[in-house]
PDB file of C-alpha atoms in Angstrom:
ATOM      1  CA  UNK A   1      -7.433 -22.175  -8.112  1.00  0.00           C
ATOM      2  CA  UNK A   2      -7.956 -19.327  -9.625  1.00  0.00           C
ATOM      3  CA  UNK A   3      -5.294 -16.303  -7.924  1.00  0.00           C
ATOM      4  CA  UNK A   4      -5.544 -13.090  -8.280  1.00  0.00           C
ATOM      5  CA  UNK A   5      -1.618 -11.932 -10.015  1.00  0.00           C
ATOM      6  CA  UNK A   6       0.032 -10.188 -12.545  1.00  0.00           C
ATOM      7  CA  UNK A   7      -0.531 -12.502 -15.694  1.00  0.00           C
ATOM      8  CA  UNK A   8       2.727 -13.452 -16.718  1.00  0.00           C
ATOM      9  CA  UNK A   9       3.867 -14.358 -13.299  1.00  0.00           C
ATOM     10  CA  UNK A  10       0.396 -16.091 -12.922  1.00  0.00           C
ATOM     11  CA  UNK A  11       1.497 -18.164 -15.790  1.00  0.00           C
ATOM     12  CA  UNK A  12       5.176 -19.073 -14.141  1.00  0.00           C
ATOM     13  CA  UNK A  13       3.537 -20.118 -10.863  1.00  0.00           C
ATOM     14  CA  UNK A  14       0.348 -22.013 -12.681  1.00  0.00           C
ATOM     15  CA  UNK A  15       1.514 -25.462 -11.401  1.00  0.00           C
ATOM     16  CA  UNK A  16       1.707 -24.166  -7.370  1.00  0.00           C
ATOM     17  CA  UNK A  17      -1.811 -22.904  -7.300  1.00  0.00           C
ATOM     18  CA  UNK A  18      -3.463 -26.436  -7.811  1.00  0.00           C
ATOM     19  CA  UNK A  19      -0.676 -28.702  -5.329  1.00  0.00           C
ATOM     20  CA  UNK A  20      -2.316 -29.414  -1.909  1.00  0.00           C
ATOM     21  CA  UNK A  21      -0.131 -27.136   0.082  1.00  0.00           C
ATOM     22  CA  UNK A  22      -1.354 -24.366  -1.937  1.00  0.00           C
ATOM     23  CA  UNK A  23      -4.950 -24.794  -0.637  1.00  0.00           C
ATOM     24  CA  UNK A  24      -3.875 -25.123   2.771  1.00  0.00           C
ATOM     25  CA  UNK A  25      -1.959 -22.192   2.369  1.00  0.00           C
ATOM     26  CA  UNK A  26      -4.285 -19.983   1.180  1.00  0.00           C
ATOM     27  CA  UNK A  27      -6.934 -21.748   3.987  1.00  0.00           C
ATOM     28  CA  UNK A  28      -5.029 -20.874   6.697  1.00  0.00           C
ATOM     29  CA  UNK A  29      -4.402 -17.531   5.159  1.00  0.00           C
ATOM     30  CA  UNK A  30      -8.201 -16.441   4.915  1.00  0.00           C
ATOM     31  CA  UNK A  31      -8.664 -17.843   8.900  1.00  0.00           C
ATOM     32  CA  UNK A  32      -5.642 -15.481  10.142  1.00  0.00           C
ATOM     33  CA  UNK A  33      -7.299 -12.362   8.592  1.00  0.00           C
ATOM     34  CA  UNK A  34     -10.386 -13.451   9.422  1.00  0.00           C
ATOM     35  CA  UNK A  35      -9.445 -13.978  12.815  1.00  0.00           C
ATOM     36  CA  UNK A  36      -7.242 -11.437  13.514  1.00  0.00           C
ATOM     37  CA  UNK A  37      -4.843  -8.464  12.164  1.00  0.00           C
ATOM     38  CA  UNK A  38      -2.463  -9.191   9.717  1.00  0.00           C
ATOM     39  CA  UNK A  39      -0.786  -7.470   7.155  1.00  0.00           C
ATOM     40  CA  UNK A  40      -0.178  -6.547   4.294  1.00  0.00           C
ATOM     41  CA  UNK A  41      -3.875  -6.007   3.454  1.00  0.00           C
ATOM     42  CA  UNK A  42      -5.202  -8.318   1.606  1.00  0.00           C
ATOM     43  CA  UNK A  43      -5.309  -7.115  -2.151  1.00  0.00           C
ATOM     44  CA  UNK A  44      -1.445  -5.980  -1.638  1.00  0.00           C
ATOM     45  CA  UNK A  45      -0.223  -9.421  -0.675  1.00  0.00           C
ATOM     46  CA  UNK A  46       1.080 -10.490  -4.185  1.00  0.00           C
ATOM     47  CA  UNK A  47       2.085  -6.744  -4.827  1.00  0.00           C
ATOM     48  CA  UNK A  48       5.886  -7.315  -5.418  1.00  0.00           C
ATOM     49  CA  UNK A  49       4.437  -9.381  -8.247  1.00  0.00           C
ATOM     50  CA  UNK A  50       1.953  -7.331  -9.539  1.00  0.00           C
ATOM     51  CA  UNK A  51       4.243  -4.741  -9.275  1.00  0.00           C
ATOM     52  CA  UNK A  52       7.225  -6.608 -11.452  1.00  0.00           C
ATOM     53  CA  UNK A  53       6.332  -8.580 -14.003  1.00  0.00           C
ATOM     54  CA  UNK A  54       8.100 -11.703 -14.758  1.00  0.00           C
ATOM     55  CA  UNK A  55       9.667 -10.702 -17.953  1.00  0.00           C
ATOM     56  CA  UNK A  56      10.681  -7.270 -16.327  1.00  0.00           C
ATOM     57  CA  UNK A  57      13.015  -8.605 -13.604  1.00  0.00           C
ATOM     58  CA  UNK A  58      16.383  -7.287 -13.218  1.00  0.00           C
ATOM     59  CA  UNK A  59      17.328  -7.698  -9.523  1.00  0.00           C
ATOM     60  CA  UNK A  60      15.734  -9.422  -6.362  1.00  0.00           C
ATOM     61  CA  UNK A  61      16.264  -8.512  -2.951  1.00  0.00           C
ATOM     62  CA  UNK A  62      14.465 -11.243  -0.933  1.00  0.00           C
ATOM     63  CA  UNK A  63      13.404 -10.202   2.992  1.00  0.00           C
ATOM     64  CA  UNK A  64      11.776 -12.654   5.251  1.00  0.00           C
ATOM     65  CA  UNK A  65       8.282 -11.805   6.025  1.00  0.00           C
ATOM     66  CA  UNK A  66       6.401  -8.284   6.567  1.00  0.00           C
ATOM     67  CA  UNK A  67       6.712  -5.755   9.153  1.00  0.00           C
ATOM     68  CA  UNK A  68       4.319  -6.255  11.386  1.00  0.00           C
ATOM     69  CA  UNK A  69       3.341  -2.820  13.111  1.00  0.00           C
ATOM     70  CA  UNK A  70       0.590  -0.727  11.847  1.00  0.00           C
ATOM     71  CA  UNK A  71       0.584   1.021   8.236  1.00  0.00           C
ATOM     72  CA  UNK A  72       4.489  -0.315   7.671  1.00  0.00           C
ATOM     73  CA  UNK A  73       3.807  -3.633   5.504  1.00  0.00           C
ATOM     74  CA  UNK A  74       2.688  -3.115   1.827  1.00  0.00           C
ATOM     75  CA  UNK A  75       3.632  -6.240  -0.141  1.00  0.00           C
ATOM     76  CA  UNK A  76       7.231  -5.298  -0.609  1.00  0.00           C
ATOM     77  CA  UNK A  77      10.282  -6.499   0.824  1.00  0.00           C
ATOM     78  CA  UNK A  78      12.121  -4.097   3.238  1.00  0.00           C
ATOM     79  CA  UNK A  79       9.349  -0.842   2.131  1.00  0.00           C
ATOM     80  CA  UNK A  80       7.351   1.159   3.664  1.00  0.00           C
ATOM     81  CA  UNK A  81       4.103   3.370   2.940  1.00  0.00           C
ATOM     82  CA  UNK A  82       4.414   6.983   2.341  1.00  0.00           C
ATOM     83  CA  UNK A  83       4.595   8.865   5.469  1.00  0.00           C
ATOM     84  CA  UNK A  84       5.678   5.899   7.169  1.00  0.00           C
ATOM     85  CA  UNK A  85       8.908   6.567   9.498  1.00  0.00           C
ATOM     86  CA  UNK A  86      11.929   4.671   8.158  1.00  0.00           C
ATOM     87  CA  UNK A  87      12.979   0.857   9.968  1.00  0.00           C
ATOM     88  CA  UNK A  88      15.974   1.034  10.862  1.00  0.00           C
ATOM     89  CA  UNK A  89      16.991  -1.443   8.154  1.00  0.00           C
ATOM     90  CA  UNK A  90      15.774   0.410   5.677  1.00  0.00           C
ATOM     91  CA  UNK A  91      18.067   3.486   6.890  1.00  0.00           C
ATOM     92  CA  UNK A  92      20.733   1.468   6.583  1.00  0.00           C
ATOM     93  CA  UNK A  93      20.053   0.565   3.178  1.00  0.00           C
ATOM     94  CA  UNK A  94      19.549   4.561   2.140  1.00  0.00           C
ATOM     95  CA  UNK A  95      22.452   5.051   3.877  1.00  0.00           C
ATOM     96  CA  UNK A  96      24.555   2.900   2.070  1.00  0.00           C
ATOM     97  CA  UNK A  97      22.985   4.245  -1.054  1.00  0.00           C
ATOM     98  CA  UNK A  98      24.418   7.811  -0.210  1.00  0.00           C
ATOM     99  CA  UNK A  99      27.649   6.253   0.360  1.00  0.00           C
ATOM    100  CA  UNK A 100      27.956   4.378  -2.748  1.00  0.00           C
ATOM    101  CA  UNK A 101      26.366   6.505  -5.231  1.00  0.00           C
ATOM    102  CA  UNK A 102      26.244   9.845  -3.402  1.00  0.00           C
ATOM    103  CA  UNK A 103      22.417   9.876  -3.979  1.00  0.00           C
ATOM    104  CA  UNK A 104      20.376  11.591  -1.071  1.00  0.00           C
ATOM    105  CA  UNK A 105      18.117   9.730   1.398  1.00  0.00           C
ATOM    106  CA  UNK A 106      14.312  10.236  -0.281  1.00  0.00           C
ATOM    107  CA  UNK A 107      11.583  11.121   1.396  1.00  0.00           C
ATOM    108  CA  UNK A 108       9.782   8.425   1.559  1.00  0.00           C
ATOM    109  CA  UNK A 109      10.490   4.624   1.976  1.00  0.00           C
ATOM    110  CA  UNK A 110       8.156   3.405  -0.594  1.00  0.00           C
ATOM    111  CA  UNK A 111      10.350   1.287  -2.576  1.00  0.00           C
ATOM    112  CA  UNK A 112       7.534   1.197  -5.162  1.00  0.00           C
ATOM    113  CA  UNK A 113       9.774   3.311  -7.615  1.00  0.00           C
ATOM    114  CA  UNK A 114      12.125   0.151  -7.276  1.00  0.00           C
ATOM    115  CA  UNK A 115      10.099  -2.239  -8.471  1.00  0.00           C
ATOM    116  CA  UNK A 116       8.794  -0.666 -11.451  1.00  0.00           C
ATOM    117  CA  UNK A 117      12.102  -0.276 -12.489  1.00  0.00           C
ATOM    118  CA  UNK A 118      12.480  -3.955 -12.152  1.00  0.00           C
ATOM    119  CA  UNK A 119      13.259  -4.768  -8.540  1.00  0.00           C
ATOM    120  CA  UNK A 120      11.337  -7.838  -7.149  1.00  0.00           C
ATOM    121  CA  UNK A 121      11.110  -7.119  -3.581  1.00  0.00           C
ATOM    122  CA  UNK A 122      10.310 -10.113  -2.746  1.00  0.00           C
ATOM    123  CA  UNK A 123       9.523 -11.299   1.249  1.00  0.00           C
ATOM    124  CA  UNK A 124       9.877 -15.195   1.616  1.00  0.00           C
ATOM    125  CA  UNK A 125       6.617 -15.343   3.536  1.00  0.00           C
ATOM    126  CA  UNK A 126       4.232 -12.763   2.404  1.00  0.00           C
ATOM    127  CA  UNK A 127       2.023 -12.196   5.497  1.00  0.00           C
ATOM    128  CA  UNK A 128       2.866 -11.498   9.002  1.00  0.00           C
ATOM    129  CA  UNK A 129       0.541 -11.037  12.436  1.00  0.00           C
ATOM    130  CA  UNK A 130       0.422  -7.759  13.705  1.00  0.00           C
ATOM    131  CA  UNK A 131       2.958  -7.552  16.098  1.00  0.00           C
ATOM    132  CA  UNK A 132       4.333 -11.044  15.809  1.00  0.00           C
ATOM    133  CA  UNK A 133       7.215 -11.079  13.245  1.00  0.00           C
ATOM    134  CA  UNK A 134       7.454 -14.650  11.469  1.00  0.00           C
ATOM    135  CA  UNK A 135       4.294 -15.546  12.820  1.00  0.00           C
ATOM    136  CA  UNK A 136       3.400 -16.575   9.120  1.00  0.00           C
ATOM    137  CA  UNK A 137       6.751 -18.559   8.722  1.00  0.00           C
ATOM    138  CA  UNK A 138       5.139 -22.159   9.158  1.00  0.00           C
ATOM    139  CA  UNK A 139       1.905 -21.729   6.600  1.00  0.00           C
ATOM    140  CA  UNK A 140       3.874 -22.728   3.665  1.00  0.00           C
ATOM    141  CA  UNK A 141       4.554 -19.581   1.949  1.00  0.00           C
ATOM    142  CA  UNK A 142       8.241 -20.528   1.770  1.00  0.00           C
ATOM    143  CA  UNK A 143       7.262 -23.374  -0.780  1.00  0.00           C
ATOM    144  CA  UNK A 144       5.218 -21.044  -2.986  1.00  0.00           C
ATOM    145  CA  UNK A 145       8.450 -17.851  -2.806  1.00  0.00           C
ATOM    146  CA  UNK A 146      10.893 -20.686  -3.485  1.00  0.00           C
ATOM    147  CA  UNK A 147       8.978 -21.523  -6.536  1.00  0.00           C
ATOM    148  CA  UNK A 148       9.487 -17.835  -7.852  1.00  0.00           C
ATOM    149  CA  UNK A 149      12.965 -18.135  -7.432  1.00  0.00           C
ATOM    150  CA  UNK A 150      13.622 -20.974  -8.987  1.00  0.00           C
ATOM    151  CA  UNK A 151      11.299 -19.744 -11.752  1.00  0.00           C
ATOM    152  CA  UNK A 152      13.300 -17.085 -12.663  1.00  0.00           C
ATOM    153  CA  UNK A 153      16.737 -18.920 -12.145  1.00  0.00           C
ATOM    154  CA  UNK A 154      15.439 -21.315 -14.540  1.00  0.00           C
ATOM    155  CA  UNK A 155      13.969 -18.901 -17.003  1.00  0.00           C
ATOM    156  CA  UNK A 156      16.011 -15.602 -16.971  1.00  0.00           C
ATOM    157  CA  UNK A 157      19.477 -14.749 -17.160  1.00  0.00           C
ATOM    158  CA  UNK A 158      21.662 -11.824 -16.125  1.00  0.00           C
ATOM    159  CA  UNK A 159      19.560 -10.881 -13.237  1.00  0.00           C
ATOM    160  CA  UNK A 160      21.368  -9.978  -9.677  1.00  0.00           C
ATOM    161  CA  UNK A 161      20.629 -11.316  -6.760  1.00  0.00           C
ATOM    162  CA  UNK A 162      20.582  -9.084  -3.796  1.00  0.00           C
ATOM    163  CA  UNK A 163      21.061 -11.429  -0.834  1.00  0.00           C
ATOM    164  CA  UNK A 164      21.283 -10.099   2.561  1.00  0.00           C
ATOM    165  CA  UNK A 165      21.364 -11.901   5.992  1.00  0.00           C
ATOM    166  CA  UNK A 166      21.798 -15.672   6.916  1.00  0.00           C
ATOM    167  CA  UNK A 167      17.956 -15.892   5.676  1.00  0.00           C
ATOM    168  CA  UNK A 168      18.538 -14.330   2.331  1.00  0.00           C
ATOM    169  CA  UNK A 169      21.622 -16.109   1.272  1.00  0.00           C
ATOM    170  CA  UNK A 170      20.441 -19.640   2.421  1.00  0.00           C
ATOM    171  CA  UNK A 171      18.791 -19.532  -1.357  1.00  0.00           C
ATOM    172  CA  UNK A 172      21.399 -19.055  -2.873  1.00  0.00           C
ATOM    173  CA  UNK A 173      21.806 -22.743  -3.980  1.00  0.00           C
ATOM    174  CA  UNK A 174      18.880 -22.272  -6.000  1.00  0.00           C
ATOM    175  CA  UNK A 175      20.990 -19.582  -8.295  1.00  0.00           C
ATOM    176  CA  UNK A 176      23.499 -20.036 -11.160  1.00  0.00           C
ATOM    177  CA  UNK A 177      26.030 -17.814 -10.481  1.00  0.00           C
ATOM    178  CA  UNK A 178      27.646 -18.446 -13.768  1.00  0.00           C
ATOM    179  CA  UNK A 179      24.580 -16.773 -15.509  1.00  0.00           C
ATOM    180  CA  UNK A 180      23.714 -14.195 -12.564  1.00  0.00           C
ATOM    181  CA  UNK A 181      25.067 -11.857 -10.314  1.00  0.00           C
ATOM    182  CA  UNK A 182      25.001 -12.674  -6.558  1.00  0.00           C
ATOM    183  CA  UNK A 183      25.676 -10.094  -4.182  1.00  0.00           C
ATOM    184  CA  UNK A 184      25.880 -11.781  -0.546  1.00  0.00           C
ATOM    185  CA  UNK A 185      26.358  -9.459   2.908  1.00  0.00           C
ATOM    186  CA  UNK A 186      25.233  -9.105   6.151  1.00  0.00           C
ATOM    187  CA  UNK A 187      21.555  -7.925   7.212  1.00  0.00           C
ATOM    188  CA  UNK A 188      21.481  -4.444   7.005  1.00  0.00           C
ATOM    189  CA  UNK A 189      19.827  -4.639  10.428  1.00  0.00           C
ATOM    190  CA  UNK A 190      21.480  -2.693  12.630  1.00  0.00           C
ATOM    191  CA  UNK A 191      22.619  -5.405  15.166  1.00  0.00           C
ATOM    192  CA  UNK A 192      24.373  -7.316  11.695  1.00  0.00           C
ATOM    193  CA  UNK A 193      25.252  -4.437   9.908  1.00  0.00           C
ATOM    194  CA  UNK A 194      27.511  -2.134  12.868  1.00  0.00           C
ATOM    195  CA  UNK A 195      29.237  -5.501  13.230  1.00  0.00           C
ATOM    196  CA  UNK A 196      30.687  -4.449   9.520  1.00  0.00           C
ATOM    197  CA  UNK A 197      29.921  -6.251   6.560  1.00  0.00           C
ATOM    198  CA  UNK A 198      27.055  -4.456   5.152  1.00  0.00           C
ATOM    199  CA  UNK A 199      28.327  -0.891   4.774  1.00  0.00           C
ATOM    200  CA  UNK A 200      31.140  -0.040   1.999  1.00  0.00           C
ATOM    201  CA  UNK A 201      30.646  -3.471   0.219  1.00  0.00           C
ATOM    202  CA  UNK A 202      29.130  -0.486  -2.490  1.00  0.00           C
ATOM    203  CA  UNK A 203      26.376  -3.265  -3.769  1.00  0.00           C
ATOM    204  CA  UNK A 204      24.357  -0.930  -5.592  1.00  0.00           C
ATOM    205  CA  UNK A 205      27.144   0.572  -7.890  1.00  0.00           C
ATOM    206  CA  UNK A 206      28.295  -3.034  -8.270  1.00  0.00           C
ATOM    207  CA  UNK A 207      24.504  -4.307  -9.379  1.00  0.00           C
ATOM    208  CA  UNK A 208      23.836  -1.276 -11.998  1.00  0.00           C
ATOM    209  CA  UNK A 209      27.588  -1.982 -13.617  1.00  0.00           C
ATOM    210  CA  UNK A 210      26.249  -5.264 -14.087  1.00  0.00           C
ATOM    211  CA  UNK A 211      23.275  -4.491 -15.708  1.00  0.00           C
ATOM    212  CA  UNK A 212      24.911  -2.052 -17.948  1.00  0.00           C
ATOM    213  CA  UNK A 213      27.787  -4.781 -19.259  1.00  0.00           C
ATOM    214  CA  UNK A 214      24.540  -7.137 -20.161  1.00  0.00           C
ATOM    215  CA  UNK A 215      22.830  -4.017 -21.634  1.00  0.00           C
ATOM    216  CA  UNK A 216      20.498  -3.045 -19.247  1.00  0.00           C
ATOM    217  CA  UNK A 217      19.391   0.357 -17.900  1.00  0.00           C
ATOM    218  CA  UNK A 218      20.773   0.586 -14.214  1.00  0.00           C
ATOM    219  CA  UNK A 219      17.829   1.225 -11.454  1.00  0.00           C
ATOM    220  CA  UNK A 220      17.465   4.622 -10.012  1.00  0.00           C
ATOM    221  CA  UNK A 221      18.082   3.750  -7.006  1.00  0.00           C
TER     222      UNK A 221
END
């Protein structure tokens, strides 16, 4: 099947395209938009790929599936489009930003900036009904994400792992941690995150000291 991705990732994830859940994936995929709203849009559904090539990654924060409202989802974990008001997730993650490196809340949640730095925002089922979070849970995108992952835990080194929520951290198993950095917390949801566990755990700092001892540029966050 030929799949329309950034090359060197396309090469990775060769073997998935042809396996029979692949098809019925992308089948059932095609009938959803067809039949009704979804989102991302369509040409932005392997955009935290196309967005971070393979060879380029130096962290992955992994969300569940899209947001589901109008204009929010854009093939990135946990971002927004431009002009798009905040989730209050994503607050939570700016905030925490400010707290641990003292940088200012931006603009605008397009986490696009991210990911050409090297962040693979990566959702573990890329498409969503509008209005219906994890609507898209059972289509088998959860095979073809888990793939990724284990991709790049077989074939890179020194990357860290940004895993947040109950979701997030149940692939963990899938990680060496002897080779990587894994940062585990709470969602940064509010109802997870004012329980405590997600603020002053100062991730961020902790992820760019990383990549600095394995001489790597830090990410602007």
């Amino acid at each position: 099947m030929n799949v329309q991705m950034e090359e060197s990732w396309k090469r990775q994830l060769q073997g998935e395209f042809d396996k029979p859940y692949f098809e019925q994936l992308t089948n059932a995929v095609r009938q959803e938009y067809g039949q009704t709203t979804c989102y991302p849009p369509g040409r932005l559904i392997f955009n935290a790929f196309n967005l971070c090539p393979f060879d380029k990654v130096k962290v992955v924060i992994i969300g569940q599936d899209p947001y589901h409202e109008p204009g929010q989802a854009h093939g990135l974990s946990f971002s927004v489009q431009d002009g798009v008001p905040f989730p209050p997730s994503l607050q939570n993650i700016f905030k925490e930003i400010m707290n641990d490196l003292g940088r200012p809340i931006p603009q605008t949640g397009n986490l696009t900036r991210w990911a050409e730095q090297g962040v693979l925002l990566l959702n573990a089922t890329l498409t969503v009904r509008a209005h219906q979070a994890n609507s898209h849970a059972q289509l088998g995108w959860q095979t073809f994400t888990d793939a990724a992952i284990r991709a790049l835990a077989s074939g890179r080194e020194h990357l860290v792992y940004m895993l947040w929520g109950g979701y997030a951290r149940g692939k963990s198993y899938m990680i060496d941690k002897q080779r990587n950095l894994v940062l585990e917390s709470v969602h940064p949801s509010p109802l997870s995150a004012n329980r405590g566990g997600w603020f002053g755990q100062h991730q961020f700092s902790r992820c760019n000291n990383y990549l600095e001892a394995n001489g790597l540029s830090p990410i602007e966050w």
